[in-house]
Amino acid sequence: MRTPGPAPRSLAALLLAGCLLAFPEGALAQAGTPPPLRARLFFQTAPPDATFAPTDPIPLVLQLDNLSGGSLTTTAGFSDAPHYRRLFFERPFAGGFVTNTTEVHVETTTSFCFVRGGVLQTPTALRVRRAEVLAARFFREYRFDARAFYDLPPGRYQVVAQIPFDTYSVSANAVITNCNDFPGQTLLNLAASIDQGRQAFTIVSNRLDFTVSSARFVGFGTPLVNDSVCGATLTTPVTPCRTFRFRSTVPVKFQLFDANNVAIGTTVATIRVTQVGGATVGDTIDLGTGATDTGNTFRFDPVSNQYIFNLDTKVLGAGVWRIDARLDDGAVHSVHIGLR
């Protein structure tokens, strides 16, 4: 594991630019040809809502495996390269990207083959690099803390891996095994085009969404029950942990703490509710129809050190609803409730 700077303005532009940089001689893979390697990104562990506190590690896992069904000939050093440095963290609300500022260490040494099979290569020597063969069952996994290699200030992020990859056909002029300057070595002909057996790809992983918050969120307070308690978001359709009477007032409460475990009361937090399902099942909780809050902003109670919004469900309807509490640093915390 090793090490992470600016990129294009949109993800589409980023990927296109990456492709053009990766394939300088125009040796792009034919349209529609899938990459022979697959990249997958996921969290080793993640808090609820994939929201990380200011000092939390962000434990990512990047996996690469060969989907081609056969061995692949590529540039030497690919299997040992720290490909976790090829991540792009897009900031959809703040704009821009966070990328690795350090060079990814791959095989970059270019040599020249002057004599091939006893024949002097004229008018110019062939530019070559050492070759590596990836087995049909090639697999690499990288486990790392993203904070160790990327500067991720508070905000919302979408992260994707983008890994350049060239593969060469051993039956074409792309692979050289008879260079007299390098006896017994397998070399790649860097001048080879697609027609001569070279294909160049950009391996793009799935995308992960997460938030880095400037405050530590400890869950929603009673009477709400956090989704993680009953695994609400693991069911389809979502079955909330708690159901309330339609037309009741539901207090939505939570607390925030800084790195020193001191309660924070200066954050601006807003509420949004979205219906995600029809009629619900389970226990129904009766609440009073006391005072409700208007607008969409939580108020902070300095006595209980809580953010509070009394939600009037008369303006909603029966079914399953997702309540989102959005903080001014971009963090969003969610919980599901049922109304019946």
Short mmCIF file of C-alpha atoms in Angstrom, two decimals:
data_model
loop_
_atom_site.label_atom_id
_atom_site.label_comp_id
_atom_site.label_asym_id
_atom_site.label_seq_id
_atom_site.Cartn_x
_atom_site.Cartn_y
_atom_site.Cartn_z
CA MET A 1 0.00 0.00 0.00
CA ARG A 2 1.30 3.35 -0.89
CA THR A 3 0.14 6.57 -1.97
CA PRO A 4 -2.63 10.57 -3.87
CA GLY A 5 -4.60 16.15 -7.33
CA PRO A 6 -6.84 17.80 -9.76
CA ALA A 7 -8.84 16.26 -12.62
CA PRO A 8 -11.47 17.12 -15.23
CA ARG A 9 -14.71 18.88 -14.33
CA SER A 10 -17.12 15.98 -14.81
CA LEU A 11 -16.84 12.24 -14.48
CA ALA A 12 -17.50 11.78 -18.19
CA ALA A 13 -14.73 14.22 -19.06
CA LEU A 14 -12.49 12.52 -16.52
CA LEU A 15 -12.93 9.10 -18.06
CA LEU A 16 -12.46 10.38 -21.60
CA ALA A 17 -9.33 12.26 -20.65
CA GLY A 18 -8.00 9.19 -18.88
CA CYS A 19 -8.58 7.10 -21.97
CA LEU A 20 -6.73 9.53 -24.22
CA LEU A 21 -3.78 9.73 -21.84
CA ALA A 22 -3.62 5.99 -21.43
CA PHE A 23 -3.60 5.34 -25.18
CA PRO A 24 -1.25 7.95 -26.66
CA GLU A 25 -0.72 6.19 -29.97
CA GLY A 26 -4.41 5.84 -30.78
CA ALA A 27 -4.45 2.14 -29.92
CA LEU A 28 -7.91 2.28 -28.39
CA ALA A 29 -9.90 -0.90 -27.90
CA GLN A 30 -12.61 -1.42 -30.48
CA ALA A 31 -15.93 0.14 -29.52
CA GLY A 32 -18.03 -2.16 -27.40
CA THR A 33 -15.13 -4.43 -26.45
CA PRO A 34 -15.33 -5.01 -22.67
CA PRO A 35 -12.12 -4.78 -20.64
CA PRO A 36 -10.64 -8.20 -19.84
CA LEU A 37 -10.15 -7.19 -16.20
CA ARG A 38 -12.81 -6.17 -13.71
CA ALA A 39 -12.39 -3.68 -10.87
CA ARG A 40 -14.65 -3.68 -7.81
CA LEU A 41 -14.76 -1.18 -4.95
CA PHE A 42 -16.47 -1.65 -1.60
CA PHE A 43 -16.15 -0.72 2.06
CA GLN A 44 -14.49 -3.18 4.37
CA THR A 45 -16.71 -1.69 7.10
CA ALA A 46 -18.88 1.41 7.01
CA PRO A 47 -21.03 3.28 9.53
CA PRO A 48 -24.79 3.75 8.98
CA ASP A 49 -25.52 5.92 5.94
CA ALA A 50 -21.83 5.54 4.95
CA THR A 51 -21.06 8.73 6.86
CA PHE A 52 -17.59 8.94 8.38
CA ALA A 53 -16.69 11.18 11.31
CA PRO A 54 -13.75 13.63 11.09
CA THR A 55 -11.14 11.17 12.36
CA ASP A 56 -12.66 7.86 11.26
CA PRO A 57 -10.62 5.69 8.90
CA ILE A 58 -12.30 5.09 5.54
CA PRO A 59 -11.50 1.40 4.91
CA LEU A 60 -11.81 0.70 1.20
CA VAL A 61 -11.24 -2.55 -0.66
CA LEU A 62 -10.25 -2.60 -4.35
CA GLN A 63 -10.33 -5.94 -6.19
CA LEU A 64 -9.00 -6.72 -9.66
CA ASP A 65 -9.67 -10.01 -11.43
CA ASN A 66 -9.30 -11.49 -14.89
CA LEU A 67 -12.61 -12.10 -16.69
CA SER A 68 -11.17 -13.01 -20.08
CA GLY A 69 -11.01 -16.77 -19.50
CA GLY A 70 -7.36 -16.93 -20.52
CA SER A 71 -3.95 -15.48 -19.74
CA LEU A 72 -3.18 -11.87 -20.67
CA THR A 73 0.11 -10.39 -21.82
CA THR A 74 0.69 -6.87 -20.55
CA THR A 75 3.42 -4.47 -19.44
CA ALA A 76 5.70 -5.82 -16.72
CA GLY A 77 4.94 -4.46 -13.28
CA PHE A 78 1.17 -4.28 -13.66
CA SER A 79 0.47 -6.97 -11.07
CA ASP A 80 2.65 -5.24 -8.46
CA ALA A 81 1.46 -1.68 -9.11
CA PRO A 82 -0.45 0.08 -6.28
CA HIS A 83 -3.67 0.51 -8.23
CA TYR A 84 -5.47 1.96 -5.23
CA ARG A 85 -3.72 5.18 -6.28
CA ARG A 86 -6.00 5.22 -9.33
CA LEU A 87 -9.09 6.38 -7.43
CA PHE A 88 -11.04 9.52 -8.28
CA PHE A 89 -13.19 11.10 -5.55
CA GLU A 90 -15.80 13.34 -7.15
CA ARG A 91 -17.46 16.01 -4.99
CA PRO A 92 -20.93 16.39 -6.56
CA PHE A 93 -21.98 19.29 -4.31
CA ALA A 94 -18.68 21.13 -3.90
CA GLY A 95 -17.34 20.41 -7.39
CA GLY A 96 -13.96 19.06 -8.45
CA PHE A 97 -12.08 15.87 -7.70
CA VAL A 98 -9.61 14.56 -5.17
CA THR A 99 -6.97 12.33 -6.73
CA ASN A 100 -3.57 10.86 -5.98
CA THR A 101 -0.81 13.45 -6.18
CA THR A 102 1.95 10.84 -6.35
CA GLU A 103 3.08 8.98 -9.46
CA VAL A 104 1.75 5.43 -9.73
CA HIS A 105 4.76 3.17 -9.93
CA VAL A 106 4.44 0.92 -12.97
CA GLU A 107 6.92 -0.32 -15.52
CA THR A 108 7.99 2.82 -17.38
CA THR A 109 11.47 1.90 -18.60
CA THR A 110 11.61 1.99 -22.37
CA SER A 111 14.44 0.19 -24.14
CA PHE A 112 15.38 -0.32 -27.78
CA CYS A 113 15.71 -3.47 -29.81
CA PHE A 114 18.35 -2.84 -32.48
CA VAL A 115 18.73 -6.39 -33.77
CA ARG A 116 15.81 -8.82 -34.03
CA GLY A 117 16.37 -12.39 -35.14
CA GLY A 118 19.77 -11.36 -36.41
CA VAL A 119 18.28 -8.60 -38.56
CA LEU A 120 19.21 -4.97 -37.95
CA GLN A 121 16.03 -2.94 -37.41
CA THR A 122 16.11 -0.02 -39.83
CA PRO A 123 15.59 2.83 -40.23
CA THR A 124 15.00 2.96 -36.45
CA ALA A 125 15.21 0.51 -33.62
CA LEU A 126 12.04 -0.85 -32.02
CA ARG A 127 10.92 0.75 -28.75
CA VAL A 128 10.22 -2.05 -26.29
CA ARG A 129 9.31 -2.80 -22.68
CA ARG A 130 9.40 -5.97 -20.65
CA ALA A 131 6.27 -8.13 -20.73
CA GLU A 132 4.30 -9.78 -17.95
CA VAL A 133 1.73 -12.57 -18.27
CA LEU A 134 -1.33 -12.42 -16.03
CA ALA A 135 -2.75 -15.87 -15.34
CA ALA A 136 -6.33 -16.77 -16.27
CA ARG A 137 -7.13 -16.72 -12.54
CA PHE A 138 -5.33 -13.45 -11.86
CA PHE A 139 -6.70 -11.70 -8.78
CA ARG A 140 -5.44 -8.81 -6.64
CA GLU A 141 -7.00 -7.24 -3.58
CA TYR A 142 -5.95 -3.98 -1.92
CA ARG A 143 -7.22 -3.04 1.56
CA PHE A 144 -6.36 0.47 2.63
CA ASP A 145 -7.51 3.54 4.54
CA ALA A 146 -8.41 6.14 1.92
CA ARG A 147 -7.43 8.90 4.34
CA ALA A 148 -3.83 7.67 4.26
CA PHE A 149 -3.50 8.48 0.54
CA TYR A 150 -6.18 11.07 -0.24
CA ASP A 151 -7.02 14.42 1.34
CA LEU A 152 -10.77 14.17 1.95
CA PRO A 153 -12.24 17.25 3.68
CA PRO A 154 -15.89 17.15 4.87
CA GLY A 155 -18.46 16.69 2.11
CA ARG A 156 -20.27 14.19 -0.10
CA TYR A 157 -18.18 11.93 -2.35
CA GLN A 158 -18.55 9.47 -5.19
CA VAL A 159 -15.44 7.37 -5.69
CA VAL A 160 -14.50 5.30 -8.74
CA ALA A 161 -11.34 3.45 -9.79
CA GLN A 162 -9.98 4.15 -13.27
CA ILE A 163 -7.08 1.87 -14.25
CA PRO A 164 -5.31 1.97 -17.65
CA PHE A 165 -4.56 -1.47 -19.06
CA ASP A 166 -2.89 -2.62 -22.30
CA THR A 167 -2.96 -6.20 -23.51
CA TYR A 168 -0.99 -7.65 -26.42
CA SER A 169 -1.60 -10.62 -28.71
CA VAL A 170 1.29 -13.10 -28.57
CA SER A 171 0.55 -14.22 -32.13
CA ALA A 172 1.10 -10.76 -33.59
CA ASN A 173 3.99 -8.38 -34.02
CA ALA A 174 3.16 -6.81 -30.64
CA VAL A 175 5.14 -9.39 -28.66
CA ILE A 176 8.82 -9.93 -29.42
CA THR A 177 10.74 -12.97 -28.22
CA ASN A 178 13.74 -12.85 -30.55
CA CYS A 179 15.44 -9.56 -29.80
CA ASN A 180 19.18 -10.19 -29.83
CA ASP A 181 19.74 -7.27 -27.46
CA PHE A 182 17.64 -9.04 -24.78
CA PRO A 183 18.23 -12.78 -25.23
CA GLY A 184 15.61 -15.02 -23.63
CA GLN A 185 13.28 -12.14 -22.71
CA THR A 186 9.73 -11.43 -23.85
CA LEU A 187 9.27 -7.81 -24.89
CA LEU A 188 6.39 -5.60 -25.97
CA ASN A 189 6.58 -3.63 -29.18
CA LEU A 190 5.37 -0.17 -28.13
CA ALA A 191 4.84 0.85 -31.74
CA ALA A 192 2.29 -1.92 -32.23
CA SER A 193 -1.25 -0.76 -33.02
CA ILE A 194 -4.55 -2.59 -32.59
CA ASP A 195 -4.07 -4.16 -36.00
CA GLN A 196 -0.79 -5.62 -34.78
CA GLY A 197 -2.28 -7.07 -31.61
CA ARG A 198 -2.38 -4.30 -29.04
CA GLN A 199 -5.58 -3.31 -27.27
CA ALA A 200 -5.80 -0.54 -24.70
CA PHE A 201 -8.55 -0.18 -22.13
CA THR A 202 -9.53 1.83 -19.11
CA ILE A 203 -10.89 -0.45 -16.39
CA VAL A 204 -13.62 1.47 -14.57
CA SER A 205 -15.01 0.16 -11.29
CA ASN A 206 -18.42 0.55 -9.74
CA ARG A 207 -19.06 3.81 -7.90
CA LEU A 208 -19.34 4.21 -4.12
CA ASP A 209 -21.15 7.05 -2.36
CA PHE A 210 -20.17 8.24 1.09
CA THR A 211 -19.93 11.33 3.27
CA VAL A 212 -17.18 12.79 5.40
CA SER A 213 -18.80 14.81 8.16
CA SER A 214 -17.25 17.48 10.32
CA ALA A 215 -19.27 16.12 13.25
CA ARG A 216 -19.86 12.71 14.83
CA PHE A 217 -23.47 11.60 14.50
CA VAL A 218 -24.63 9.13 17.18
CA GLY A 219 -27.99 8.13 15.72
CA PHE A 220 -31.56 9.33 15.98
CA GLY A 221 -33.09 9.57 19.44
CA THR A 222 -36.38 8.16 20.71
CA PRO A 223 -39.11 7.69 19.66
CA LEU A 224 -37.34 6.90 16.36
CA VAL A 225 -35.49 3.59 16.06
CA ASN A 226 -32.42 3.61 13.81
CA ASP A 227 -32.54 1.41 10.71
CA SER A 228 -29.44 -0.51 11.81
CA VAL A 229 -31.31 -1.90 14.86
CA CYS A 230 -33.68 -4.01 12.77
CA GLY A 231 -31.86 -4.06 9.42
CA ALA A 232 -34.62 -2.04 7.79
CA THR A 233 -32.63 -1.15 4.67
CA LEU A 234 -31.75 -4.81 4.08
CA THR A 235 -35.37 -5.71 3.27
CA THR A 236 -37.21 -5.20 -0.01
CA PRO A 237 -39.45 -3.29 0.24
CA VAL A 238 -38.08 -1.45 3.26
CA THR A 239 -39.76 -2.50 6.50
CA PRO A 240 -39.14 0.30 9.03
CA CYS A 241 -38.22 -0.46 12.63
CA ARG A 242 -41.10 1.65 13.96
CA THR A 243 -44.53 2.63 12.71
CA PHE A 244 -46.55 5.63 13.92
CA ARG A 245 -50.18 6.68 13.71
CA PHE A 246 -50.94 8.80 10.69
CA ARG A 247 -51.70 12.42 11.73
CA SER A 248 -49.53 12.18 14.85
CA THR A 249 -46.54 14.42 15.55
CA VAL A 250 -43.20 12.57 15.41
CA PRO A 251 -40.22 14.20 17.17
CA VAL A 252 -37.04 13.77 15.11
CA LYS A 253 -34.00 14.19 17.36
CA PHE A 254 -30.25 13.67 17.09
CA GLN A 255 -26.96 14.84 18.61
CA LEU A 256 -23.63 15.85 17.09
CA PHE A 257 -20.19 15.78 18.74
CA ASP A 258 -16.75 17.02 17.77
CA ALA A 259 -13.48 15.08 17.94
CA ASN A 260 -13.20 15.88 21.66
CA ASN A 261 -16.71 14.50 22.33
CA VAL A 262 -18.10 17.98 22.98
CA ALA A 263 -21.67 18.54 21.79
CA ILE A 264 -21.97 20.74 18.68
CA GLY A 265 -24.86 23.18 18.47
CA THR A 266 -23.83 25.46 15.61
CA THR A 267 -24.56 23.15 12.66
CA VAL A 268 -27.41 24.10 10.34
CA ALA A 269 -29.50 20.97 9.77
CA THR A 270 -32.51 20.62 7.49
CA ILE A 271 -35.12 17.87 7.16
CA ARG A 272 -36.58 16.19 4.12
CA VAL A 273 -39.06 13.31 3.92
CA THR A 274 -39.52 11.01 0.93
CA GLN A 275 -42.15 8.29 0.51
CA VAL A 276 -40.53 4.98 -0.42
CA GLY A 277 -43.34 2.45 0.12
CA GLY A 278 -47.05 1.81 0.55
CA ALA A 279 -48.96 0.49 3.55
CA THR A 280 -46.76 -0.74 6.39
CA VAL A 281 -46.88 -3.55 8.91
CA GLY A 282 -45.65 -3.92 12.49
CA ASP A 283 -46.31 -2.24 15.82
CA THR A 284 -48.00 1.12 15.70
CA ILE A 285 -46.93 3.83 18.17
CA ASP A 286 -49.38 6.50 19.28
CA LEU A 287 -47.98 10.00 19.74
CA GLY A 288 -49.65 13.19 20.75
CA THR A 289 -50.65 15.87 18.28
CA GLY A 290 -48.72 18.60 20.07
CA ALA A 291 -46.91 21.55 18.59
CA THR A 292 -45.22 20.94 15.27
CA ASP A 293 -42.36 22.78 13.63
CA THR A 294 -42.68 24.67 10.37
CA GLY A 295 -40.17 25.15 7.60
CA ASN A 296 -37.45 22.56 7.17
CA THR A 297 -34.75 23.53 9.69
CA PHE A 298 -33.98 21.69 12.92
CA ARG A 299 -33.74 23.80 16.09
CA PHE A 300 -31.06 23.15 18.66
CA ASP A 301 -32.07 22.65 22.29
CA PRO A 302 -29.10 23.72 24.49
CA VAL A 303 -30.59 21.97 27.54
CA SER A 304 -30.66 18.49 26.01
CA ASN A 305 -27.92 19.26 23.45
CA GLN A 306 -30.19 17.91 20.73
CA TYR A 307 -31.35 18.99 17.31
CA ILE A 308 -35.15 18.66 17.20
CA PHE A 309 -37.84 18.84 14.55
CA ASN A 310 -41.44 17.93 15.44
CA LEU A 311 -42.73 16.37 12.23
CA ASP A 312 -46.44 16.80 11.49
CA THR A 313 -47.48 13.61 9.70
CA LYS A 314 -50.87 15.06 8.70
CA VAL A 315 -49.13 16.52 5.66
CA LEU A 316 -47.81 13.07 4.68
CA GLY A 317 -49.84 9.90 4.23
CA ALA A 318 -49.94 6.19 5.02
CA GLY A 319 -46.89 4.21 3.91
CA VAL A 320 -43.14 4.06 4.41
CA TRP A 321 -41.17 7.31 4.57
CA ARG A 322 -37.46 8.06 4.65
CA ILE A 323 -36.47 10.96 6.87
CA ASP A 324 -33.24 12.69 5.84
CA ALA A 325 -31.39 15.07 8.16
CA ARG A 326 -28.93 17.01 6.03
CA LEU A 327 -26.08 18.90 7.72
CA ASP A 328 -24.45 22.00 6.31
CA ASP A 329 -21.19 20.09 5.69
CA GLY A 330 -22.98 17.84 3.19
CA ALA A 331 -23.56 14.87 5.50
CA VAL A 332 -26.98 13.22 5.24
CA HIS A 333 -28.35 10.88 7.94
CA SER A 334 -31.47 8.85 7.27
CA VAL A 335 -34.06 6.75 9.06
CA HIS A 336 -37.25 5.06 7.85
CA ILE A 337 -40.64 5.20 9.54
CA GLY A 338 -44.04 3.76 8.77
CA LEU A 339 -47.37 5.60 8.96
CA ARG A 340 -50.74 3.84 9.24
#
